[in-house]
Amino acid sequence: MSKNSLTIKRIEKYEDALELSGIWNQLLDDTDKNAVELSFEWQCTYWKYFSQDALLYILVVEDADSVVAIAPLKISETRKYGLAVRSLEIIAAEESNYQRLLIGESGEEVLGCIFDYLQTYQSEWDILNLFHLLDELPTTKAILEKAQELGWKLRSAQDECAYLQLESTWQEYQDSLDKKRKHRVANRIRKAARELGNLELSWCKDSSQYEKEVEKFFDLHRKRWDETFTPSQFNYPAQCDFYREAGAKLLDRGKLNLYTLKAGWVTMGQLISFITDEVALIQLIAYDPEFYKYSPMVILMELFVDEVTNQGIRMIDWGTYYDWKELWTNQLKPRVNIELYPRKLRSFILRMGAEVYEGVREWVKKNEFLTKKFLSWRKKKEVEDQQGKGN
């Protein structure tokens, strides 16, 4: 393969994207079968329910008649600093833990072809947002190198994700953990079983069962979050429809499941996870706040990890980091969010605006009164954005 032999076809219609399903998933399986969030079902079902005013911008890279890469992109328009901003980004980035481009072997040539295409058509977009990229991937480094070669400007931020990579059995790993941790979890399990009834973790056998159980998940998620300042995302029909359809399709392919924790006849909590032969990537958790004193999330997670590791899973991935996850692991991997600005005046103004905004925000953080005001405004904005997304 050489860069000169590569061609790019752009898909802008959802109907045309549907024809890619087979080759899309085959390419994903050939490059990273654990990246379920990049599957055709997850990305294109998301577009089906949340396209709104965005433009589909899927780039299909071909070498002769063979598809060798897919960039599952869209262009979304928002307003920043008084300007209309056209952001080029991966379709389902908002609903995914990790994202990247579907690039197989000869990645540098393919990536170069994609970026040269974007450079040629830079009048159609202002910012390339590539969020939730694993810093360890070779393509992440190649993206930064190619952007620098083209003279694009970069803004980036990094966070960490918790994961557990087992080198031995789950039981052996548990035995190595701090005794206080083991007693803490065991005591919660015993107390819940004693006061509520036998604890049982079950999962969906097929998509028809999933379609019933996911409705309970929506209800639990609303019950957990609607009394907080951040209402449940499942108050909005489109979000429910997306999880119903994409979840059922992925479950039929053995790529996703919904797990339910019951005490006696009562549902304490549920968990949705992407599943492959090697990795369980946790997507969402919901629990009944009435059982808060029993730590239902801790019990659910403990039984889930025990179950999937007994089935042969070697890695549990939480996708984000919170300190409570250290009950199971202190292993962390870096994840990077990248903003790339092409060489044009509009993008230069947007980058300057973003840097001024970040500077002001850092100054606000140092002022306790302003910090409270800012956090209150941001929470209100998040609610408004979520409501807009659901309409």
Coordinates of C-alpha atoms in Angstrom, one line a residue:
M1 CA 0.0 0.0 0.0
S2 CA 1.2 3.5 -0.8
K3 CA -0.3 6.9 -0.1
N4 CA -0.7 7.5 -3.8
S5 CA -2.9 4.4 -4.3
L6 CA -5.4 5.6 -1.6
T7 CA -8.7 7.3 -2.4
I8 CA -11.4 8.8 -0.1
K9 CA -15.1 8.6 -0.5
R10 CA -17.2 10.9 1.7
I11 CA -20.6 9.7 3.0
E12 CA -23.1 12.4 3.9
K13 CA -26.4 10.5 3.8
Y14 CA -27.5 8.1 6.6
E15 CA -29.0 5.8 3.9
D16 CA -25.6 5.5 2.3
A17 CA -23.9 4.9 5.6
L18 CA -26.2 1.9 6.2
E19 CA -24.5 0.1 3.3
L20 CA -21.2 0.2 5.3
S21 CA -22.4 -1.9 8.2
G22 CA -20.7 -5.2 7.2
I23 CA -17.3 -3.8 6.1
W24 CA -17.4 -1.3 9.1
N25 CA -17.6 -4.0 11.7
Q26 CA -15.2 -6.3 9.9
L27 CA -12.6 -3.5 9.8
L28 CA -13.2 -2.9 13.5
D29 CA -12.7 -6.6 14.3
D30 CA -9.5 -6.6 12.3
T31 CA -8.1 -3.6 14.0
D32 CA -9.5 -3.7 17.6
K33 CA -12.3 -6.1 18.4
N34 CA -12.5 -4.6 21.9
A35 CA -13.5 -1.1 20.7
V36 CA -17.3 -1.8 20.7
E37 CA -18.1 1.9 21.0
L38 CA -16.7 2.3 17.5
S39 CA -19.0 -0.3 16.1
F40 CA -21.5 0.5 13.3
E41 CA -24.4 -0.1 15.7
W42 CA -23.2 2.4 18.3
Q43 CA -22.0 5.1 16.0
C44 CA -24.7 5.1 13.4
T45 CA -27.6 4.5 15.7
Y46 CA -26.4 7.5 17.7
W47 CA -26.6 9.5 14.5
K48 CA -30.1 8.3 13.8
Y49 CA -31.4 9.8 17.0
F50 CA -29.0 12.8 17.6
S51 CA -28.1 14.1 14.1
Q52 CA -30.2 17.3 14.7
D53 CA -28.6 20.0 12.4
A54 CA -25.3 18.2 12.1
L55 CA -23.7 17.1 8.8
L56 CA -22.6 13.5 8.4
Y57 CA -19.0 13.4 7.3
I58 CA -17.9 9.8 7.2
L59 CA -14.6 9.3 5.3
V60 CA -14.1 5.9 3.7
V61 CA -10.5 5.2 2.6
E62 CA -10.0 2.7 -0.2
D63 CA -7.0 1.0 -1.7
A64 CA -8.2 -0.2 -5.1
D65 CA -11.6 -1.8 -4.2
S66 CA -10.8 -2.6 -0.6
V67 CA -11.9 -0.4 2.4
V68 CA -8.8 0.1 4.6
A69 CA -10.0 2.8 7.0
I70 CA -13.1 4.7 8.1
A71 CA -13.2 8.0 9.8
P72 CA -16.7 8.2 11.4
L73 CA -17.1 11.9 11.6
K74 CA -19.8 14.6 11.7
I75 CA -19.8 18.4 11.6
S76 CA -21.8 20.1 14.4
E77 CA -22.4 23.8 14.5
T78 CA -22.5 25.7 17.8
R79 CA -21.8 29.3 18.8
K80 CA -18.7 30.4 20.7
Y81 CA -17.3 33.8 21.4
G82 CA -20.0 35.3 19.2
L83 CA -19.1 33.1 16.2
A84 CA -20.7 30.1 14.6
V85 CA -18.3 27.2 15.1
R86 CA -18.2 24.1 12.8
S87 CA -16.7 21.3 14.9
L88 CA -15.6 18.2 13.1
E89 CA -15.8 15.3 15.5
I90 CA -16.5 11.5 15.9
I91 CA -20.2 10.8 15.7
A92 CA -20.9 9.3 19.1
A93 CA -18.1 11.0 21.0
E94 CA -20.5 12.4 23.7
E95 CA -21.7 8.9 24.5
S96 CA -18.4 7.0 24.4
N97 CA -15.5 6.4 26.8
Y98 CA -12.9 6.0 24.0
Q99 CA -12.8 7.1 20.4
R100 CA -10.4 6.9 17.5
L101 CA -10.4 6.5 13.7
L102 CA -10.8 3.0 12.3
I103 CA -7.3 2.5 10.8
G104 CA -5.7 -0.9 10.3
E105 CA -2.2 -1.6 9.0
S106 CA -0.2 1.0 7.2
G107 CA -1.7 3.5 9.6
E108 CA 0.7 6.4 8.8
E109 CA -0.1 6.3 5.1
V110 CA -3.9 6.1 5.7
L111 CA -3.8 8.8 8.4
G112 CA -1.8 11.1 6.1
C113 CA -4.4 10.6 3.4
I114 CA -7.3 11.5 5.7
F115 CA -5.5 14.6 7.0
D116 CA -4.6 15.8 3.6
Y117 CA -8.2 15.5 2.6
L118 CA -9.3 17.5 5.6
Q119 CA -6.7 20.1 4.8
T120 CA -8.0 20.3 1.2
Y121 CA -11.6 20.9 2.5
Q122 CA -10.8 23.0 5.6
S123 CA -13.1 25.7 4.4
E124 CA -16.0 23.3 5.5
W125 CA -14.9 23.1 9.2
D126 CA -13.2 25.2 11.9
I127 CA -12.0 22.8 14.6
L128 CA -11.2 19.1 14.6
N129 CA -12.2 17.7 18.0
L130 CA -10.8 14.2 18.8
F131 CA -11.9 13.4 22.3
H132 CA -11.2 10.4 24.5
L133 CA -8.2 9.1 22.6
L134 CA -6.0 6.6 24.3
D135 CA -2.6 8.2 24.7
E136 CA -0.9 4.8 24.3
L137 CA -2.2 4.2 20.7
P138 CA 0.3 4.7 17.9
T139 CA -2.4 6.6 15.9
T140 CA -2.6 9.2 18.6
K141 CA 1.0 10.1 18.3
A142 CA 0.7 10.0 14.5
I143 CA -2.2 12.4 14.6
L144 CA -0.2 14.9 16.5
E145 CA 2.8 14.5 14.2
K146 CA 0.7 15.0 11.1
A147 CA -1.1 18.0 12.5
Q148 CA 2.2 19.6 13.2
E149 CA 3.4 18.8 9.7
L150 CA 0.4 20.6 8.3
G151 CA 1.0 23.6 10.6
W152 CA -2.3 23.1 12.5
K153 CA -2.4 24.5 16.1
L154 CA -3.1 22.2 19.0
R155 CA -4.9 22.5 22.3
S156 CA -5.1 19.4 24.5
A157 CA -6.1 18.1 27.9
Q158 CA -5.4 14.8 29.6
D159 CA -7.3 12.7 32.2
E160 CA -7.0 9.2 33.4
C161 CA -9.2 6.1 33.3
A162 CA -9.3 3.3 35.8
Y163 CA -8.9 -0.3 34.6
L164 CA -8.0 -3.7 36.1
Q165 CA -5.7 -6.0 34.1
L166 CA -5.6 -9.4 35.7
E167 CA -2.3 -11.3 35.5
S168 CA -3.7 -14.1 37.7
T169 CA -7.2 -15.3 38.7
W170 CA -9.7 -12.9 40.3
Q171 CA -9.5 -14.8 43.6
E172 CA -5.7 -14.5 43.7
Y173 CA -6.0 -10.8 42.9
Q174 CA -8.6 -10.4 45.7
D175 CA -6.3 -12.1 48.2
S176 CA -3.6 -9.5 47.4
L177 CA -5.9 -6.5 48.2
D178 CA -5.9 -4.7 51.5
K179 CA -7.8 -6.6 54.2
K180 CA -9.8 -3.5 55.2
R181 CA -11.1 -3.4 51.6
K182 CA -12.1 -7.0 51.7
H183 CA -13.9 -6.7 55.0
R184 CA -15.6 -3.5 53.8
V185 CA -17.1 -5.1 50.7
A186 CA -17.9 -8.4 52.4
N187 CA -19.7 -6.7 55.3
R188 CA -21.9 -4.8 52.8
I189 CA -22.8 -8.0 51.0
R190 CA -23.6 -9.8 54.2
K191 CA -25.7 -7.0 55.6
A192 CA -27.7 -6.6 52.4
A193 CA -28.3 -10.4 52.1
R194 CA -29.3 -10.6 55.8
E195 CA -31.7 -7.7 55.7
L196 CA -33.1 -7.8 52.2
G197 CA -32.8 -11.4 51.0
N198 CA -30.5 -13.5 48.8
L199 CA -28.3 -11.5 46.4
E200 CA -28.4 -12.5 42.8
L201 CA -26.7 -11.1 39.7
S202 CA -28.4 -11.9 36.4
W203 CA -28.0 -10.8 32.8
C204 CA -30.0 -10.8 29.6
K205 CA -30.1 -13.9 27.5
D206 CA -31.3 -12.2 24.4
S207 CA -32.4 -8.9 23.0
S208 CA -36.1 -9.4 23.9
Q209 CA -35.1 -9.7 27.5
Y210 CA -32.8 -6.7 27.2
E211 CA -35.7 -4.6 25.8
K212 CA -37.7 -5.3 29.0
E213 CA -34.8 -4.9 31.5
V214 CA -33.5 -1.6 29.9
E215 CA -36.9 0.0 30.8
K216 CA -36.2 -0.8 34.4
F217 CA -32.7 0.7 34.0
F218 CA -34.2 3.9 32.7
D219 CA -36.5 4.1 35.7
L220 CA -33.6 3.4 38.2
H221 CA -31.4 6.0 36.5
R222 CA -34.1 8.6 36.7
K223 CA -34.8 7.7 40.4
R224 CA -31.1 8.0 41.2
W225 CA -30.4 11.3 39.4
D226 CA -33.7 13.3 39.1
E227 CA -33.5 14.6 42.7
T228 CA -29.9 15.9 42.1
F229 CA -28.8 19.0 40.2
T230 CA -28.0 16.9 37.2
P231 CA -31.3 15.2 36.0
S232 CA -31.1 11.8 34.3
Q233 CA -30.3 11.7 30.6
F234 CA -33.1 9.2 30.2
N235 CA -35.7 11.9 30.8
Y236 CA -35.4 12.4 27.0
P237 CA -37.1 10.0 24.6
A238 CA -34.2 10.1 22.0
Q239 CA -31.7 8.9 24.7
C240 CA -34.0 6.0 25.6
D241 CA -34.6 5.1 22.0
F242 CA -30.8 5.1 21.3
Y243 CA -30.1 2.7 24.2
R244 CA -33.0 0.5 23.3
E245 CA -31.9 0.1 19.7
A246 CA -28.2 0.1 19.8
G247 CA -28.1 -2.0 23.0
A248 CA -30.4 -4.7 21.5
K249 CA -28.3 -4.9 18.3
L250 CA -25.0 -5.2 20.2
L251 CA -26.4 -7.8 22.6
D252 CA -27.5 -9.9 19.6
R253 CA -23.8 -9.7 18.5
G254 CA -22.5 -10.7 21.9
K255 CA -20.9 -7.2 22.4
L256 CA -23.1 -5.8 25.2
N257 CA -25.1 -6.9 28.1
L258 CA -27.2 -5.5 31.0
Y259 CA -26.6 -6.9 34.4
T260 CA -29.2 -6.8 37.2
L261 CA -28.6 -7.0 41.0
K262 CA -31.5 -8.3 43.0
A263 CA -31.9 -8.8 46.7
G264 CA -34.8 -11.2 47.2
W265 CA -37.4 -9.9 44.6
V266 CA -36.2 -6.3 44.7
T267 CA -33.9 -4.7 42.1
M268 CA -31.1 -2.8 43.8
G269 CA -29.1 -1.8 40.7
Q270 CA -28.2 -2.4 37.1
L271 CA -25.1 -2.0 34.9
I272 CA -24.6 -1.8 31.2
S273 CA -21.3 -3.0 29.9
F274 CA -19.7 -3.6 26.5
I275 CA -18.4 -7.2 26.4
T276 CA -15.8 -9.0 24.3
D277 CA -13.8 -12.1 24.9
E278 CA -11.1 -10.1 26.6
V279 CA -12.5 -6.8 28.0
A280 CA -15.5 -5.6 29.9
L281 CA -16.0 -1.8 29.4
I282 CA -18.5 -0.4 31.9
Q283 CA -20.8 2.1 30.2
L284 CA -23.5 3.1 32.7
I285 CA -24.6 2.2 36.3
A286 CA -27.9 2.9 38.0
Y287 CA -29.1 2.0 41.4
D288 CA -32.1 2.6 43.7
P289 CA -31.2 5.4 46.2
E290 CA -33.6 3.8 48.7
F291 CA -30.9 1.2 49.3
Y292 CA -28.1 3.7 49.6
K293 CA -27.1 2.5 53.1
Y294 CA -26.2 -0.9 51.7
S295 CA -23.9 0.6 49.0
P296 CA -25.7 -1.0 46.1
M297 CA -23.2 0.2 43.6
V298 CA -20.3 -1.4 45.5
I299 CA -22.2 -4.7 45.7
L300 CA -23.2 -4.6 42.1
M301 CA -19.7 -3.9 41.0
E302 CA -18.1 -6.6 43.1
L303 CA -20.5 -9.3 41.8
F304 CA -20.1 -8.1 38.3
V305 CA -16.3 -8.3 38.4
D306 CA -16.5 -11.7 40.0
E307 CA -18.9 -13.0 37.3
V308 CA -17.1 -11.7 34.2
T309 CA -13.7 -12.7 35.4
N310 CA -15.0 -16.2 36.0
Q311 CA -16.2 -16.1 32.4
G312 CA -12.6 -15.4 31.2
I313 CA -12.5 -11.6 31.0
R314 CA -9.0 -10.4 31.8
M315 CA -9.6 -6.7 31.8
I316 CA -12.3 -4.6 33.5
D317 CA -12.3 -1.0 32.2
W318 CA -14.2 1.8 34.0
G319 CA -13.7 4.3 31.3
T320 CA -13.2 7.2 33.8
Y321 CA -11.6 7.6 37.2
Y322 CA -13.2 8.3 40.5
D323 CA -11.6 7.4 43.8
W324 CA -14.2 4.8 44.7
K325 CA -13.0 2.6 41.8
E326 CA -9.8 2.0 43.8
L327 CA -11.8 -0.6 45.7
W328 CA -10.9 -2.8 42.7
T329 CA -7.9 -1.2 41.1
N330 CA -5.3 1.5 41.2
Q331 CA -4.2 1.0 37.6
L332 CA -4.7 4.1 35.4
K333 CA -4.2 4.8 31.7
P334 CA -4.1 8.3 30.2
R335 CA -6.8 9.6 27.8
V336 CA -6.3 12.7 25.8
N337 CA -8.7 15.3 24.4
I338 CA -7.4 17.1 21.3
E339 CA -8.5 20.2 19.6
L340 CA -6.9 20.9 16.2
Y341 CA -7.1 24.2 14.4
P342 CA -6.2 24.5 10.7
R343 CA -4.3 27.5 9.4
K344 CA -7.0 30.0 8.7
L345 CA -8.2 33.3 10.4
R346 CA -11.5 31.9 11.7
S347 CA -9.8 29.0 13.5
F348 CA -7.1 31.4 14.8
I349 CA -9.8 33.6 16.4
L350 CA -11.5 30.6 17.9
R351 CA -8.3 29.2 19.4
M352 CA -7.4 32.6 20.9
G353 CA -10.9 32.8 22.4
A354 CA -10.6 29.3 23.9
E355 CA -7.2 30.2 25.5
V356 CA -8.6 33.5 26.9
Y357 CA -11.6 31.5 28.3
E358 CA -9.3 29.0 29.9
G359 CA -7.3 31.8 31.4
V360 CA -10.3 33.4 32.9
R361 CA -11.6 30.1 34.3
E362 CA -8.2 29.4 36.0
W363 CA -8.5 32.9 37.6
V364 CA -12.1 32.2 38.7
K365 CA -11.0 28.9 40.3
K366 CA -8.7 30.9 42.6
N367 CA -11.7 33.0 43.8
E368 CA -14.1 31.1 46.1
F369 CA -17.1 33.3 45.5
L370 CA -16.6 33.3 41.7
T371 CA -16.0 29.6 41.7
K372 CA -19.4 28.9 43.3
K373 CA -21.1 31.2 40.7
F374 CA -19.3 29.6 37.9
L375 CA -20.2 26.0 39.0
S376 CA -23.8 27.1 39.4
W377 CA -23.9 28.5 35.9
R378 CA -22.1 25.5 34.4
K379 CA -24.6 23.0 36.0
K380 CA -27.5 25.1 34.7
K381 CA -25.9 25.1 31.2
E382 CA -25.4 21.3 31.3
V383 CA -29.1 20.8 32.1
E384 CA -30.1 23.2 29.3
D385 CA -27.8 21.4 26.9
Q386 CA -29.1 18.0 27.8
Q387 CA -32.7 19.2 27.4
G388 CA -31.8 20.6 24.0
K389 CA -30.2 17.3 23.0
G390 CA -33.4 15.4 24.0
N391 CA -35.8 17.6 22.0

